[in-house]
Coordinates of N, CA and C and ligand atoms in Angstrom, one line a residue:
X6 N 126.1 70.7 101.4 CA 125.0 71.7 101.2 C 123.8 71.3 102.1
X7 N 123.2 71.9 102.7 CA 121.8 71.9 104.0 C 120.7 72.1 103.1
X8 N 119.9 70.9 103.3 CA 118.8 70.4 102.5 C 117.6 71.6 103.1
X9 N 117.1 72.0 102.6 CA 115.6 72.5 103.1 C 114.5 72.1 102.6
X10 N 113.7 72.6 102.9 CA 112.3 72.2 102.1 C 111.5 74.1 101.8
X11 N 111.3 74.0 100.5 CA 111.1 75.4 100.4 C 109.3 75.4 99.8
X12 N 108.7 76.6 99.9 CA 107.7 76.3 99.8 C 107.1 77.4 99.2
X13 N 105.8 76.8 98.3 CA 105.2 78.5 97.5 C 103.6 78.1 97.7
X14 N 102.7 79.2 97.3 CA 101.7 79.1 96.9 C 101.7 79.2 95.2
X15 N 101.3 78.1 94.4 CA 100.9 77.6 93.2 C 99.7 77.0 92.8
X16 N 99.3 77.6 91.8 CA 98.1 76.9 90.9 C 98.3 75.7 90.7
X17 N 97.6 74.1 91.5 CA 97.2 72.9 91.1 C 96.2 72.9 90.2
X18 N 97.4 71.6 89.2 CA 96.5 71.2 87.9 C 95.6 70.2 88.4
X19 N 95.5 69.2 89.4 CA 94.7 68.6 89.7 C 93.5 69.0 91.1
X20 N 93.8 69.7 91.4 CA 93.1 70.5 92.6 C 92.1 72.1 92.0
X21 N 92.5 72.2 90.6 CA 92.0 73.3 90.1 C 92.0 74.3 91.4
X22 N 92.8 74.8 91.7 CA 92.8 75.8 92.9 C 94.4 76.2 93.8
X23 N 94.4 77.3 93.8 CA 95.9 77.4 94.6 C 96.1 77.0 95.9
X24 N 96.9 75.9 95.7 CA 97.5 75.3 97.2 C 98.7 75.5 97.3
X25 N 99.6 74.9 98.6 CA 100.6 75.0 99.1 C 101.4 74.2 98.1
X26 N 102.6 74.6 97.6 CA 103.4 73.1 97.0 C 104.5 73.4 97.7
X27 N 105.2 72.5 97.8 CA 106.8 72.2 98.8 C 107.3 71.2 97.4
X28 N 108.8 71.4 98.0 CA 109.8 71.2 97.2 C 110.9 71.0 98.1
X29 N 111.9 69.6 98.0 CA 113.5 69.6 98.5 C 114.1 70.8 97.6
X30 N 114.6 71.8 98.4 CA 115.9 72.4 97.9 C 117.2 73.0 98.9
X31 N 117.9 72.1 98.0 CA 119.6 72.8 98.2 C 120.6 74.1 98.0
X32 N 120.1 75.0 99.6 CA 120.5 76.1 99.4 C 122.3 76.6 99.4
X33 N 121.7 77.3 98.7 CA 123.4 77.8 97.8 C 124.2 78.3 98.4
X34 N 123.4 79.9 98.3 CA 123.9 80.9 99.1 C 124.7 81.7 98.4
X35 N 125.3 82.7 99.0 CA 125.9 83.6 98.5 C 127.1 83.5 98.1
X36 N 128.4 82.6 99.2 CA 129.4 81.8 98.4 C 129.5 81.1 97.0
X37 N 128.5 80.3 96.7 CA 128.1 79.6 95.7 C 127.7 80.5 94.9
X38 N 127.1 81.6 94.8 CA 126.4 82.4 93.7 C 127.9 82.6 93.4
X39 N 128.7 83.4 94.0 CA 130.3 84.1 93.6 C 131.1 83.2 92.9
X40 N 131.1 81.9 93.0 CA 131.5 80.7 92.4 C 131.3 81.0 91.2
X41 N 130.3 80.8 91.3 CA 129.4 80.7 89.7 C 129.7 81.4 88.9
X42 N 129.8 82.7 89.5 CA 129.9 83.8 88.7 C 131.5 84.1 88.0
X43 N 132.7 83.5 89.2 CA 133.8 83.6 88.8 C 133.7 82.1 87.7
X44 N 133.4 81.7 87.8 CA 133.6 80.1 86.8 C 132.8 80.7 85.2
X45 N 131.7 81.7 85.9 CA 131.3 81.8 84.2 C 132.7 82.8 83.2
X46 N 133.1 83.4 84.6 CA 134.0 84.3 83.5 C 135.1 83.7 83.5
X47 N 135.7 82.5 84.0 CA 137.0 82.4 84.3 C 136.8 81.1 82.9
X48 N 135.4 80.3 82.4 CA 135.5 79.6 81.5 C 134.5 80.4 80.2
X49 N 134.4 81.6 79.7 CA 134.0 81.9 78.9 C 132.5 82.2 78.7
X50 N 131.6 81.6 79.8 CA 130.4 81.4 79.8 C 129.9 80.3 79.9
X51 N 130.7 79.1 79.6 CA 130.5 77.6 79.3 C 130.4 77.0 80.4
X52 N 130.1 77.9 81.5 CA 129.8 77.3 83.2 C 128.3 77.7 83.4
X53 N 128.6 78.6 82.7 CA 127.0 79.4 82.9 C 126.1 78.3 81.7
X54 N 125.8 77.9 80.8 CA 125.5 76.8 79.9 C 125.3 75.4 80.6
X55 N 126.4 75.4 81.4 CA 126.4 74.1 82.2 C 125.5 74.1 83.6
X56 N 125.6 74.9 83.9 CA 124.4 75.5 85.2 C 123.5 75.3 84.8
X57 N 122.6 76.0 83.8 CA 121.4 76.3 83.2 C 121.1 74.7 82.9
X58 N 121.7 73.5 82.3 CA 121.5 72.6 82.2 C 121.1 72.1 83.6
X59 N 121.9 72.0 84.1 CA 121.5 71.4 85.2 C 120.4 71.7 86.3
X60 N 120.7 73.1 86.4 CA 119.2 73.5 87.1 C 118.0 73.0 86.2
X61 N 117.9 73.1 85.0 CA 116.6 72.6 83.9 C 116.6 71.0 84.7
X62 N 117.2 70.2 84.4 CA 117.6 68.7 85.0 C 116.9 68.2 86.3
X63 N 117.2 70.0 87.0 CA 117.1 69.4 88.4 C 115.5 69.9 89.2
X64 N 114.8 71.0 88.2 CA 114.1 71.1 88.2 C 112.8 69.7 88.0
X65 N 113.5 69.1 86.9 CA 112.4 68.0 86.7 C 112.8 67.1 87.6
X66 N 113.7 66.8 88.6 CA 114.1 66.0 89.1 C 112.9 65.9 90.7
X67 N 113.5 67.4 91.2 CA 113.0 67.9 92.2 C 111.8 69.0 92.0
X68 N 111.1 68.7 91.3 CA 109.5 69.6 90.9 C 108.7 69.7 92.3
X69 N 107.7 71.0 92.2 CA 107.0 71.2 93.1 C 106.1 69.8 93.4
X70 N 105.5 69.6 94.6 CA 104.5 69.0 94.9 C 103.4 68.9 95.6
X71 N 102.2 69.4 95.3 CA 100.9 70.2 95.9 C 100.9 69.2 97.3
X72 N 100.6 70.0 98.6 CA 100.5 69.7 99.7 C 99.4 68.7 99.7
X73 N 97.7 69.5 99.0 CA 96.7 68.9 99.2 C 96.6 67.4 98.4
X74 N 97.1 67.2 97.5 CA 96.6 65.7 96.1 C 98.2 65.1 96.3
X75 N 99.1 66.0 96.6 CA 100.7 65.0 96.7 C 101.3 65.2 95.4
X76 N 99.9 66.0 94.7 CA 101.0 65.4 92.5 C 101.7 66.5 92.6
Ligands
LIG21 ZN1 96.7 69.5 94.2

């Protein structure tokens, strides 16, 4: 999978003000979405359960990071 760096405008809790935040993310794509989708139905839903975990996981793993303070 091709690493990117993705990026938004967000409200900083320590900057009190909206800056830039970036983030490592691993794009999917549209292959991978169809995956997913055949695995949720091909295992009952219990892929889709297992996703959701992991994105939550990966979320805290790989969280935004304000351009301006770094937090
Ligand atoms: Zn900040």
């Amino acid at each position: 999978m091709a690493k990117s760096i993705e990026q938004t405008i967000k409200q900083c809790r320590h900057c009190s003000k909206k800056t830039v935040h970036h983030r490592a993310s691993s794009k999917t794509g549209l292959i991978m979405f169809l995956v997913h989708i055949v695995l949720t139905i091909v295992t009952a839903g219990v892929w889709l359960v297992l996703l959701l975990i992991w994105m939550l996981l990966n979320t805290k793993i790989g969280g935004w990071s304000c351009q301006e303070c770094g937090k």
